[in-house]
Amino acid sequence: MSDLKNTRYYQEVRYESELNLVIRQLERRIGGISQDLQVKINKLSVEDLENLGLALLDFTSKADLVAWLNDKANLVS
């Protein structure tokens, strides 16, 4: 099983699954997501997507998402 988890295919499927889940959760929580925000979300790692999935439980508006993404970008810079 660990050999399977190390394959590129598995990693891509895991990423797509996590991305789709987070996008659906965000849309339900704060409404539609602009193309600009979608691009930023698509650049996140699987770990960051998981963290966003937890953080979005506290979001009340798109401003919360923007602030979270900006904080993430500042940490990377």
mmCIF file with all atom_site columns, N, CA and C in Angstrom:
data_model
loop_
_atom_site.group_PDB
_atom_site.id
_atom_site.type_symbol
_atom_site.label_atom_id
_atom_site.label_alt_id
_atom_site.label_comp_id
_atom_site.label_asym_id
_atom_site.label_entity_id
_atom_site.label_seq_id
_atom_site.pdbx_PDB_ins_code
_atom_site.Cartn_x
_atom_site.Cartn_y
_atom_site.Cartn_z
_atom_site.occupancy
_atom_site.B_iso_or_equiv
_atom_site.pdbx_formal_charge
_atom_site.auth_seq_id
_atom_site.auth_comp_id
_atom_site.auth_asym_id
_atom_site.auth_atom_id
_atom_site.pdbx_PDB_model_num
ATOM 1   N N  . MET A 1 1  ? 0.828   -1.200 0.000   1.00 0.00 ? 1  MET A N  1
ATOM 2   C CA . MET A 1 1  ? 0.000   0.000  0.000   1.00 0.00 ? 1  MET A CA 1
ATOM 3   C C  . MET A 1 1  ? 0.866   1.256  0.000   1.00 0.00 ? 1  MET A C  1
ATOM 4   N N  . SER A 1 2  ? 1.959   1.255  0.745   1.00 0.00 ? 2  SER A N  1
ATOM 5   C CA . SER A 1 2  ? 2.807   2.453  0.775   1.00 0.00 ? 2  SER A CA 1
ATOM 6   C C  . SER A 1 2  ? 3.421   2.723  -0.590  1.00 0.00 ? 2  SER A C  1
ATOM 7   N N  . ASP A 1 3  ? 3.678   1.662  -1.376  1.00 0.00 ? 3  ASP A N  1
ATOM 8   C CA . ASP A 1 3  ? 4.198   1.870  -2.729  1.00 0.00 ? 3  ASP A CA 1
ATOM 9   C C  . ASP A 1 3  ? 3.178   2.614  -3.587  1.00 0.00 ? 3  ASP A C  1
ATOM 10  N N  . LEU A 1 4  ? 1.912   2.268  -3.422  1.00 0.00 ? 4  LEU A N  1
ATOM 11  C CA . LEU A 1 4  ? 0.850   2.925  -4.173  1.00 0.00 ? 4  LEU A CA 1
ATOM 12  C C  . LEU A 1 4  ? 0.752   4.402  -3.794  1.00 0.00 ? 4  LEU A C  1
ATOM 13  N N  . LYS A 1 5  ? 0.863   4.697  -2.507  1.00 0.00 ? 5  LYS A N  1
ATOM 14  C CA . LYS A 1 5  ? 0.762   6.084  -2.045  1.00 0.00 ? 5  LYS A CA 1
ATOM 15  C C  . LYS A 1 5  ? 1.896   6.957  -2.568  1.00 0.00 ? 5  LYS A C  1
ATOM 16  N N  . ASN A 1 6  ? 2.978   6.347  -2.958  1.00 0.00 ? 6  ASN A N  1
ATOM 17  C CA . ASN A 1 6  ? 4.122   7.098  -3.466  1.00 0.00 ? 6  ASN A CA 1
ATOM 18  C C  . ASN A 1 6  ? 4.065   7.341  -4.967  1.00 0.00 ? 6  ASN A C  1
ATOM 19  N N  . THR A 1 7  ? 3.057   6.800  -5.641  1.00 0.00 ? 7  THR A N  1
ATOM 20  C CA . THR A 1 7  ? 2.969   6.983  -7.087  1.00 0.00 ? 7  THR A CA 1
ATOM 21  C C  . THR A 1 7  ? 2.444   8.370  -7.426  1.00 0.00 ? 7  THR A C  1
ATOM 22  N N  . ARG A 1 8  ? 2.857   8.850  -8.554  1.00 0.00 ? 8  ARG A N  1
ATOM 23  C CA . ARG A 1 8  ? 2.399   10.169 -9.009  1.00 0.00 ? 8  ARG A CA 1
ATOM 24  C C  . ARG A 1 8  ? 0.886   10.177 -9.200  1.00 0.00 ? 8  ARG A C  1
ATOM 25  N N  . TYR A 1 9  ? 0.353   9.089  -9.744  1.00 0.00 ? 9  TYR A N  1
ATOM 26  C CA . TYR A 1 9  ? -1.084  9.006  -9.968  1.00 0.00 ? 9  TYR A CA 1
ATOM 27  C C  . TYR A 1 9  ? -1.851  9.157  -8.652  1.00 0.00 ? 9  TYR A C  1
ATOM 28  N N  . TYR A 1 10 ? -1.432  8.448  -7.620  1.00 0.00 ? 10 TYR A N  1
ATOM 29  C CA . TYR A 1 10 ? -2.086  8.525  -6.316  1.00 0.00 ? 10 TYR A CA 1
ATOM 30  C C  . TYR A 1 10 ? -2.028  9.946  -5.772  1.00 0.00 ? 10 TYR A C  1
ATOM 31  N N  . GLN A 1 11 ? -0.874  10.574 -5.877  1.00 0.00 ? 11 GLN A N  1
ATOM 32  C CA . GLN A 1 11 ? -0.710  11.934 -5.376  1.00 0.00 ? 11 GLN A CA 1
ATOM 33  C C  . GLN A 1 11 ? -1.625  12.904 -6.120  1.00 0.00 ? 11 GLN A C  1
ATOM 34  N N  . GLU A 1 12 ? -1.748  12.735 -7.437  1.00 0.00 ? 12 GLU A N  1
ATOM 35  C CA . GLU A 1 12 ? -2.616  13.611 -8.228  1.00 0.00 ? 12 GLU A CA 1
ATOM 36  C C  . GLU A 1 12 ? -4.087  13.416 -7.870  1.00 0.00 ? 12 GLU A C  1
ATOM 37  N N  . VAL A 1 13 ? -4.482  12.159 -7.689  1.00 0.00 ? 13 VAL A N  1
ATOM 38  C CA . VAL A 1 13 ? -5.873  11.871 -7.310  1.00 0.00 ? 13 VAL A CA 1
ATOM 39  C C  . VAL A 1 13 ? -6.162  12.442 -5.930  1.00 0.00 ? 13 VAL A C  1
ATOM 40  N N  . ARG A 1 14 ? -5.233  12.278 -5.011  1.00 0.00 ? 14 ARG A N  1
ATOM 41  C CA . ARG A 1 14 ? -5.408  12.824 -3.660  1.00 0.00 ? 14 ARG A CA 1
ATOM 42  C C  . ARG A 1 14 ? -5.557  14.339 -3.707  1.00 0.00 ? 14 ARG A C  1
ATOM 43  N N  . TYR A 1 15 ? -4.708  14.999 -4.497  1.00 0.00 ? 15 TYR A N  1
ATOM 44  C CA . TYR A 1 15 ? -4.766  16.452 -4.618  1.00 0.00 ? 15 TYR A CA 1
ATOM 45  C C  . TYR A 1 15 ? -6.111  16.888 -5.182  1.00 0.00 ? 15 TYR A C  1
ATOM 46  N N  . GLU A 1 16 ? -6.533  16.254 -6.270  1.00 0.00 ? 16 GLU A N  1
ATOM 47  C CA . GLU A 1 16 ? -7.799  16.631 -6.909  1.00 0.00 ? 16 GLU A CA 1
ATOM 48  C C  . GLU A 1 16 ? -8.977  16.410 -5.962  1.00 0.00 ? 16 GLU A C  1
ATOM 49  N N  . SER A 1 17 ? -8.945  15.330 -5.216  1.00 0.00 ? 17 SER A N  1
ATOM 50  C CA . SER A 1 17 ? -10.019 15.057 -4.252  1.00 0.00 ? 17 SER A CA 1
ATOM 51  C C  . SER A 1 17 ? -10.082 16.135 -3.186  1.00 0.00 ? 17 SER A C  1
ATOM 52  N N  . GLU A 1 18 ? -8.933  16.457 -2.637  1.00 0.00 ? 18 GLU A N  1
ATOM 53  C CA . GLU A 1 18 ? -8.870  17.479 -1.580  1.00 0.00 ? 18 GLU A CA 1
ATOM 54  C C  . GLU A 1 18 ? -9.305  18.839 -2.131  1.00 0.00 ? 18 GLU A C  1
ATOM 55  N N  . LEU A 1 19 ? -8.827  19.179 -3.313  1.00 0.00 ? 19 LEU A N  1
ATOM 56  C CA . LEU A 1 19 ? -9.181  20.456 -3.941  1.00 0.00 ? 19 LEU A CA 1
ATOM 57  C C  . LEU A 1 19 ? -10.687 20.547 -4.175  1.00 0.00 ? 19 LEU A C  1
ATOM 58  N N  . ASN A 1 20 ? -11.272 19.505 -4.731  1.00 0.00 ? 20 ASN A N  1
ATOM 59  C CA . ASN A 1 20 ? -12.712 19.521 -4.998  1.00 0.00 ? 20 ASN A CA 1
ATOM 60  C C  . ASN A 1 20 ? -13.526 19.641 -3.719  1.00 0.00 ? 20 ASN A C  1
ATOM 61  N N  . LEU A 1 21 ? -13.107 18.949 -2.679  1.00 0.00 ? 21 LEU A N  1
ATOM 62  C CA . LEU A 1 21 ? -13.814 19.023 -1.404  1.00 0.00 ? 21 LEU A CA 1
ATOM 63  C C  . LEU A 1 21 ? -13.751 20.431 -0.821  1.00 0.00 ? 21 LEU A C  1
ATOM 64  N N  . VAL A 1 22 ? -12.571 21.015 -0.808  1.00 0.00 ? 22 VAL A N  1
ATOM 65  C CA . VAL A 1 22 ? -12.408 22.359 -0.239  1.00 0.00 ? 22 VAL A CA 1
ATOM 66  C C  . VAL A 1 22 ? -13.208 23.387 -1.045  1.00 0.00 ? 22 VAL A C  1
ATOM 67  N N  . ILE A 1 23 ? -13.178 23.277 -2.357  1.00 0.00 ? 23 ILE A N  1
ATOM 68  C CA . ILE A 1 23 ? -13.946 24.219 -3.198  1.00 0.00 ? 23 ILE A CA 1
ATOM 69  C C  . ILE A 1 23 ? -15.435 24.101 -2.892  1.00 0.00 ? 23 ILE A C  1
ATOM 70  N N  . ARG A 1 24 ? -15.944 22.886 -2.813  1.00 0.00 ? 24 ARG A N  1
ATOM 71  C CA . ARG A 1 24 ? -17.372 22.703 -2.492  1.00 0.00 ? 24 ARG A CA 1
ATOM 72  C C  . ARG A 1 24 ? -17.710 23.265 -1.120  1.00 0.00 ? 24 ARG A C  1
ATOM 73  N N  . GLN A 1 25 ? -16.837 23.029 -0.145  1.00 0.00 ? 25 GLN A N  1
ATOM 74  C CA . GLN A 1 25 ? -17.076 23.550 1.199   1.00 0.00 ? 25 GLN A CA 1
ATOM 75  C C  . GLN A 1 25 ? -17.067 25.076 1.210   1.00 0.00 ? 25 GLN A C  1
ATOM 76  N N  . LEU A 1 26 ? -16.107 25.662 0.500   1.00 0.00 ? 26 LEU A N  1
ATOM 77  C CA . LEU A 1 26 ? -16.033 27.128 0.432   1.00 0.00 ? 26 LEU A CA 1
ATOM 78  C C  . LEU A 1 26 ? -17.277 27.707 -0.222  1.00 0.00 ? 26 LEU A C  1
ATOM 79  N N  . GLU A 1 27 ? -17.711 27.107 -1.326  1.00 0.00 ? 27 GLU A N  1
ATOM 80  C CA . GLU A 1 27 ? -18.887 27.612 -2.023  1.00 0.00 ? 27 GLU A CA 1
ATOM 81  C C  . GLU A 1 27 ? -20.124 27.531 -1.130  1.00 0.00 ? 27 GLU A C  1
ATOM 82  N N  . ARG A 1 28 ? -20.206 26.487 -0.377  1.00 0.00 ? 28 ARG A N  1
ATOM 83  C CA . ARG A 1 28 ? -21.353 26.350 0.533   1.00 0.00 ? 28 ARG A CA 1
ATOM 84  C C  . ARG A 1 28 ? -21.268 27.345 1.685   1.00 0.00 ? 28 ARG A C  1
ATOM 85  N N  . ARG A 1 29 ? -20.058 27.578 2.170   1.00 0.00 ? 29 ARG A N  1
ATOM 86  C CA . ARG A 1 29 ? -19.861 28.439 3.336   1.00 0.00 ? 29 ARG A CA 1
ATOM 87  C C  . ARG A 1 29 ? -19.961 29.920 2.998   1.00 0.00 ? 29 ARG A C  1
ATOM 88  N N  . ILE A 1 30 ? -19.290 30.343 1.897   1.00 0.00 ? 30 ILE A N  1
ATOM 89  C CA . ILE A 1 30 ? -19.217 31.782 1.606   1.00 0.00 ? 30 ILE A CA 1
ATOM 90  C C  . ILE A 1 30 ? -19.744 32.162 0.228   1.00 0.00 ? 30 ILE A C  1
ATOM 91  N N  . GLY A 1 31 ? -20.265 31.218 -0.529  1.00 0.00 ? 31 GLY A N  1
ATOM 92  C CA . GLY A 1 31 ? -20.800 31.530 -1.847  1.00 0.00 ? 31 GLY A CA 1
ATOM 93  C C  . GLY A 1 31 ? -19.770 31.322 -2.940  1.00 0.00 ? 31 GLY A C  1
ATOM 94  N N  . GLY A 1 32 ? -20.056 31.862 -4.114  1.00 0.00 ? 32 GLY A N  1
ATOM 95  C CA . GLY A 1 32 ? -19.172 31.691 -5.260  1.00 0.00 ? 32 GLY A CA 1
ATOM 96  C C  . GLY A 1 32 ? -17.765 32.207 -5.023  1.00 0.00 ? 32 GLY A C  1
ATOM 97  N N  . ILE A 1 33 ? -16.826 31.619 -5.728  1.00 0.00 ? 33 ILE A N  1
ATOM 98  C CA . ILE A 1 33 ? -15.420 31.986 -5.591  1.00 0.00 ? 33 ILE A CA 1
ATOM 99  C C  . ILE A 1 33 ? -14.946 32.569 -6.912  1.00 0.00 ? 33 ILE A C  1
ATOM 100 N N  . SER A 1 34 ? -14.331 33.733 -6.852  1.00 0.00 ? 34 SER A N  1
ATOM 101 C CA . SER A 1 34 ? -13.863 34.391 -8.071  1.00 0.00 ? 34 SER A CA 1
ATOM 102 C C  . SER A 1 34 ? -12.749 33.583 -8.725  1.00 0.00 ? 34 SER A C  1
ATOM 103 N N  . GLN A 1 35 ? -12.527 33.843 -9.996  1.00 0.00 ? 35 GLN A N  1
ATOM 104 C CA . GLN A 1 35 ? -11.458 33.165 -10.742 1.00 0.00 ? 35 GLN A CA 1
ATOM 105 C C  . GLN A 1 35 ? -10.100 33.433 -10.096 1.00 0.00 ? 35 GLN A C  1
ATOM 106 N N  . ASP A 1 36 ? -9.884  34.652 -9.633  1.00 0.00 ? 36 ASP A N  1
ATOM 107 C CA . ASP A 1 36 ? -8.621  35.024 -8.997  1.00 0.00 ? 36 ASP A CA 1
ATOM 108 C C  . ASP A 1 36 ? -8.370  34.185 -7.745  1.00 0.00 ? 36 ASP A C  1
ATOM 109 N N  . LEU A 1 37 ? -9.395  34.034 -6.915  1.00 0.00 ? 37 LEU A N  1
ATOM 110 C CA . LEU A 1 37 ? -9.254  33.217 -5.705  1.00 0.00 ? 37 LEU A CA 1
ATOM 111 C C  . LEU A 1 37 ? -9.072  31.750 -6.059  1.00 0.00 ? 37 LEU A C  1
ATOM 112 N N  . GLN A 1 38 ? -9.774  31.300 -7.081  1.00 0.00 ? 38 GLN A N  1
ATOM 113 C CA . GLN A 1 38 ? -9.652  29.909 -7.529  1.00 0.00 ? 38 GLN A CA 1
ATOM 114 C C  . GLN A 1 38 ? -8.215  29.606 -7.955  1.00 0.00 ? 38 GLN A C  1
ATOM 115 N N  . VAL A 1 39 ? -7.586  30.535 -8.658  1.00 0.00 ? 39 VAL A N  1
ATOM 116 C CA . VAL A 1 39 ? -6.193  30.349 -9.092  1.00 0.00 ? 39 VAL A CA 1
ATOM 117 C C  . VAL A 1 39 ? -5.277  30.220 -7.881  1.00 0.00 ? 39 VAL A C  1
ATOM 118 N N  . LYS A 1 40 ? -5.481  31.066 -6.887  1.00 0.00 ? 40 LYS A N  1
ATOM 119 C CA . LYS A 1 40 ? -4.650  31.005 -5.674  1.00 0.00 ? 40 LYS A CA 1
ATOM 120 C C  . LYS A 1 40 ? -4.854  29.683 -4.933  1.00 0.00 ? 40 LYS A C  1
ATOM 121 N N  . ILE A 1 41 ? -6.078  29.237 -4.853  1.00 0.00 ? 41 ILE A N  1
ATOM 122 C CA . ILE A 1 41 ? -6.375  27.977 -4.168  1.00 0.00 ? 41 ILE A CA 1
ATOM 123 C C  . ILE A 1 41 ? -5.742  26.809 -4.917  1.00 0.00 ? 41 ILE A C  1
ATOM 124 N N  . ASN A 1 42 ? -5.789  26.847 -6.235  1.00 0.00 ? 42 ASN A N  1
ATOM 125 C CA . ASN A 1 42 ? -5.220  25.767 -7.053  1.00 0.00 ? 42 ASN A CA 1
ATOM 126 C C  . ASN A 1 42 ? -3.714  25.627 -6.863  1.00 0.00 ? 42 ASN A C  1
ATOM 127 N N  . LYS A 1 43 ? -3.057  26.668 -6.409  1.00 0.00 ? 43 LYS A N  1
ATOM 128 C CA . LYS A 1 43 ? -1.606  26.629 -6.210  1.00 0.00 ? 43 LYS A CA 1
ATOM 129 C C  . LYS A 1 43 ? -1.200  26.055 -4.856  1.00 0.00 ? 43 LYS A C  1
ATOM 130 N N  . LEU A 1 44 ? -2.177  25.820 -3.983  1.00 0.00 ? 44 LEU A N  1
ATOM 131 C CA . LEU A 1 44 ? -1.871  25.307 -2.644  1.00 0.00 ? 44 LEU A CA 1
ATOM 132 C C  . LEU A 1 44 ? -1.457  23.837 -2.702  1.00 0.00 ? 44 LEU A C  1
ATOM 133 N N  . SER A 1 45 ? -0.629  23.445 -1.759  1.00 0.00 ? 45 SER A N  1
ATOM 134 C CA . SER A 1 45 ? -0.237  22.038 -1.619  1.00 0.00 ? 45 SER A CA 1
ATOM 135 C C  . SER A 1 45 ? -1.384  21.269 -0.970  1.00 0.00 ? 45 SER A C  1
ATOM 136 N N  . VAL A 1 46 ? -1.289  19.953 -0.964  1.00 0.00 ? 46 VAL A N  1
ATOM 137 C CA . VAL A 1 46 ? -2.299  19.132 -0.306  1.00 0.00 ? 46 VAL A CA 1
ATOM 138 C C  . VAL A 1 46 ? -2.388  19.492 1.174   1.00 0.00 ? 46 VAL A C  1
ATOM 139 N N  . GLU A 1 47 ? -1.249  19.668 1.812   1.00 0.00 ? 47 GLU A N  1
ATOM 140 C CA . GLU A 1 47 ? -1.239  20.033 3.232   1.00 0.00 ? 47 GLU A CA 1
ATOM 141 C C  . GLU A 1 47 ? -1.937  21.375 3.459   1.00 0.00 ? 47 GLU A C  1
ATOM 142 N N  . ASP A 1 48 ? -1.672  22.342 2.588   1.00 0.00 ? 48 ASP A N  1
ATOM 143 C CA . ASP A 1 48 ? -2.317  23.647 2.716   1.00 0.00 ? 48 ASP A CA 1
ATOM 144 C C  . ASP A 1 48 ? -3.817  23.547 2.455   1.00 0.00 ? 48 ASP A C  1
ATOM 145 N N  . LEU A 1 49 ? -4.216  22.702 1.509   1.00 0.00 ? 49 LEU A N  1
ATOM 146 C CA . LEU A 1 49 ? -5.645  22.500 1.257   1.00 0.00 ? 49 LEU A CA 1
ATOM 147 C C  . LEU A 1 49 ? -6.330  21.909 2.482   1.00 0.00 ? 49 LEU A C  1
ATOM 148 N N  . GLU A 1 50 ? -5.658  20.966 3.137   1.00 0.00 ? 50 GLU A N  1
ATOM 149 C CA . GLU A 1 50 ? -6.216  20.391 4.356   1.00 0.00 ? 50 GLU A CA 1
ATOM 150 C C  . GLU A 1 50 ? -6.349  21.454 5.440   1.00 0.00 ? 50 GLU A C  1
ATOM 151 N N  . ASN A 1 51 ? -5.349  22.301 5.567   1.00 0.00 ? 51 ASN A N  1
ATOM 152 C CA . ASN A 1 51 ? -5.400  23.389 6.550   1.00 0.00 ? 51 ASN A CA 1
ATOM 153 C C  . ASN A 1 51 ? -6.505  24.384 6.212   1.00 0.00 ? 51 ASN A C  1
ATOM 154 N N  . LEU A 1 52 ? -6.669  24.678 4.935   1.00 0.00 ? 52 LEU A N  1
ATOM 155 C CA . LEU A 1 52 ? -7.753  25.568 4.507   1.00 0.00 ? 52 LEU A CA 1
ATOM 156 C C  . LEU A 1 52 ? -9.104  24.942 4.821   1.00 0.00 ? 52 LEU A C  1
ATOM 157 N N  . GLY A 1 53 ? -9.220  23.627 4.617   1.00 0.00 ? 53 GLY A N  1
ATOM 158 C CA . GLY A 1 53 ? -10.464 22.927 4.935   1.00 0.00 ? 53 GLY A CA 1
ATOM 159 C C  . GLY A 1 53 ? -10.859 23.075 6.392   1.00 0.00 ? 53 GLY A C  1
ATOM 160 N N  . LEU A 1 54 ? -9.878  23.098 7.264   1.00 0.00 ? 54 LEU A N  1
ATOM 161 C CA . LEU A 1 54 ? -10.160 23.312 8.691   1.00 0.00 ? 54 LEU A CA 1
ATOM 162 C C  . LEU A 1 54 ? -10.446 24.785 8.984   1.00 0.00 ? 54 LEU A C  1
ATOM 163 N N  . ALA A 1 55 ? -9.654  25.665 8.404   1.00 0.00 ? 55 ALA A N  1
ATOM 164 C CA . ALA A 1 55 ? -9.806  27.099 8.663   1.00 0.00 ? 55 ALA A CA 1
ATOM 165 C C  . ALA A 1 55 ? -11.153 27.622 8.180   1.00 0.00 ? 55 ALA A C  1
ATOM 166 N N  . LEU A 1 56 ? -11.647 27.098 7.078   1.00 0.00 ? 56 LEU A N  1
ATOM 167 C CA . LEU A 1 56 ? -12.884 27.640 6.508   1.00 0.00 ? 56 LEU A CA 1
ATOM 168 C C  . LEU A 1 56 ? -14.085 27.432 7.403   1.00 0.00 ? 56 LEU A C  1
ATOM 169 N N  . LEU A 1 57 ? -13.964 26.547 8.382   1.00 0.00 ? 57 LEU A N  1
ATOM 170 C CA . LEU A 1 57 ? -15.062 26.365 9.329   1.00 0.00 ? 57 LEU A CA 1
ATOM 171 C C  . LEU A 1 57 ? -15.327 27.627 10.138  1.00 0.00 ? 57 LEU A C  1
ATOM 172 N N  . ASP A 1 58 ? -14.310 28.481 10.244  1.00 0.00 ? 58 ASP A N  1
ATOM 173 C CA . ASP A 1 58 ? -14.458 29.739 10.979  1.00 0.00 ? 58 ASP A CA 1
ATOM 174 C C  . ASP A 1 58 ? -14.756 30.931 10.070  1.00 0.00 ? 58 ASP A C  1
ATOM 175 N N  . PHE A 1 59 ? -14.742 30.723 8.759   1.00 0.00 ? 59 PHE A N  1
ATOM 176 C CA . PHE A 1 59 ? -14.976 31.823 7.820   1.00 0.00 ? 59 PHE A CA 1
ATOM 177 C C  . PHE A 1 59 ? -16.448 32.248 7.865   1.00 0.00 ? 59 PHE A C  1
ATOM 178 N N  . THR A 1 60 ? -16.641 33.557 7.759   1.00 0.00 ? 60 THR A N  1
ATOM 179 C CA . THR A 1 60 ? -18.003 34.081 7.657   1.00 0.00 ? 60 THR A CA 1
ATOM 180 C C  . THR A 1 60 ? -18.201 34.865 6.370   1.00 0.00 ? 60 THR A C  1
ATOM 181 N N  . SER A 1 61 ? -17.098 35.160 5.665   1.00 0.00 ? 61 SER A N  1
ATOM 182 C CA . SER A 1 61 ? -17.199 35.926 4.420   1.00 0.00 ? 61 SER A CA 1
ATOM 183 C C  . SER A 1 61 ? -16.003 35.625 3.522   1.00 0.00 ? 61 SER A C  1
ATOM 184 N N  . LYS A 1 62 ? -16.084 36.129 2.300   1.00 0.00 ? 62 LYS A N  1
ATOM 185 C CA . LYS A 1 62 ? -14.963 35.982 1.361   1.00 0.00 ? 62 LYS A CA 1
ATOM 186 C C  . LYS A 1 62 ? -13.722 36.695 1.878   1.00 0.00 ? 62 LYS A C  1
ATOM 187 N N  . ALA A 1 63 ? -13.929 37.743 2.651   1.00 0.00 ? 63 ALA A N  1
ATOM 188 C CA . ALA A 1 63 ? -12.791 38.480 3.220   1.00 0.00 ? 63 ALA A CA 1
ATOM 189 C C  . ALA A 1 63 ? -11.940 37.569 4.102   1.00 0.00 ? 63 ALA A C  1
ATOM 190 N N  . ASP A 1 64 ? -12.576 36.638 4.793   1.00 0.00 ? 64 ASP A N  1
ATOM 191 C CA . ASP A 1 64 ? -11.824 35.687 5.624   1.00 0.00 ? 64 ASP A CA 1
ATOM 192 C C  . ASP A 1 64 ? -10.948 34.792 4.757   1.00 0.00 ? 64 ASP A C  1
ATOM 193 N N  . LEU A 1 65 ? -11.488 34.346 3.631   1.00 0.00 ? 65 LEU A N  1
ATOM 194 C CA . LEU A 1 65 ? -10.705 33.525 2.696   1.00 0.00 ? 65 LEU A CA 1
ATOM 195 C C  . LEU A 1 65 ? -9.537  34.314 2.135   1.00 0.00 ? 65 LEU A C  1
ATOM 196 N N  . VAL A 1 66 ? -9.790  35.541 1.722   1.00 0.00 ? 66 VAL A N  1
ATOM 197 C CA . VAL A 1 66 ? -8.728  36.396 1.173   1.00 0.00 ? 66 VAL A CA 1
ATOM 198 C C  . VAL A 1 66 ? -7.638  36.611 2.208   1.00 0.00 ? 66 VAL A C  1
ATOM 199 N N  . ALA A 1 67 ? -8.028  36.884 3.447   1.00 0.00 ? 67 ALA A N  1
ATOM 200 C CA . ALA A 1 67 ? -7.045  37.100 4.511   1.00 0.00 ? 67 ALA A CA 1
ATOM 201 C C  . ALA A 1 67 ? -6.224  35.835 4.741   1.00 0.00 ? 67 ALA A C  1
ATOM 202 N N  . TRP A 1 68 ? -6.871  34.669 4.741   1.00 0.00 ? 68 TRP A N  1
ATOM 203 C CA . TRP A 1 68 ? -6.159  33.409 4.947   1.00 0.00 ? 68 TRP A CA 1
ATOM 204 C C  . TRP A 1 68 ? -5.156  33.176 3.816   1.00 0.00 ? 68 TRP A C  1
ATOM 205 N N  . LEU A 1 69 ? -5.585  33.387 2.582   1.00 0.00 ? 69 LEU A N  1
ATOM 206 C CA . LEU A 1 69 ? -4.675  33.198 1.437   1.00 0.00 ? 69 LEU A CA 1
ATOM 207 C C  . LEU A 1 69 ? -3.524  34.196 1.473   1.00 0.00 ? 69 LEU A C  1
ATOM 208 N N  . ASN A 1 70 ? -3.809  35.441 1.865   1.00 0.00 ? 70 ASN A N  1
ATOM 209 C CA . ASN A 1 70 ? -2.737  36.450 1.966   1.00 0.00 ? 70 ASN A CA 1
ATOM 210 C C  . ASN A 1 70 ? -1.746  36.071 3.063   1.00 0.00 ? 70 ASN A C  1
ATOM 211 N N  . ASP A 1 71 ? -2.235  35.595 4.192   1.00 0.00 ? 71 ASP A N  1
ATOM 212 C CA . ASP A 1 71 ? -1.343  35.153 5.272   1.00 0.00 ? 71 ASP A CA 1
ATOM 213 C C  . ASP A 1 71 ? -0.469  34.003 4.784   1.00 0.00 ? 71 ASP A C  1
ATOM 214 N N  . LYS A 1 72 ? -1.070  33.091 4.043   1.00 0.00 ? 72 LYS A N  1
ATOM 215 C CA . LYS A 1 72 ? -0.325  31.942 3.502   1.00 0.00 ? 72 LYS A CA 1
ATOM 216 C C  . LYS A 1 72 ? 0.750   32.430 2.547   1.00 0.00 ? 72 LYS A C  1
ATOM 217 N N  . ALA A 1 73 ? 0.415   33.386 1.696   1.00 0.00 ? 73 ALA A N  1
ATOM 218 C CA . ALA A 1 73 ? 1.383   33.931 0.730   1.00 0.00 ? 73 ALA A CA 1
ATOM 219 C C  . ALA A 1 73 ? 2.519   34.649 1.441   1.00 0.00 ? 73 ALA A C  1
ATOM 220 N N  . ASN A 1 74 ? 2.218   35.354 2.520   1.00 0.00 ? 74 ASN A N  1
ATOM 221 C CA . ASN A 1 74 ? 3.251   36.062 3.285   1.00 0.00 ? 74 ASN A CA 1
ATOM 222 C C  . ASN A 1 74 ? 4.204   35.102 3.976   1.00 0.00 ? 74 ASN A C  1
ATOM 223 N N  . LEU A 1 75 ? 3.695   33.945 4.389   1.00 0.00 ? 75 LEU A N  1
ATOM 224 C CA . LEU A 1 75 ? 4.543   32.948 5.031   1.00 0.00 ? 75 LEU A CA 1
ATOM 225 C C  . LEU A 1 75 ? 5.516   32.324 4.036   1.00 0.00 ? 75 LEU A C  1
ATOM 226 N N  . VAL A 1 76 ? 5.085   32.212 2.780   1.00 0.00 ? 76 VAL A N  1
ATOM 227 C CA . VAL A 1 76 ? 5.915   31.611 1.742   1.00 0.00 ? 76 VAL A CA 1
ATOM 228 C C  . VAL A 1 76 ? 6.976   32.587 1.272   1.00 0.00 ? 76 VAL A C  1
ATOM 229 N N  . SER A 1 77 ? 6.660   33.863 1.270   1.00 0.00 ? 77 SER A N  1
ATOM 230 C CA . SER A 1 77 ? 7.587   34.891 0.756   1.00 0.00 ? 77 SER A CA 1
ATOM 231 C C  . SER A 1 77 ? 8.809   35.035 1.599   1.00 0.00 ? 77 SER A C  1
#
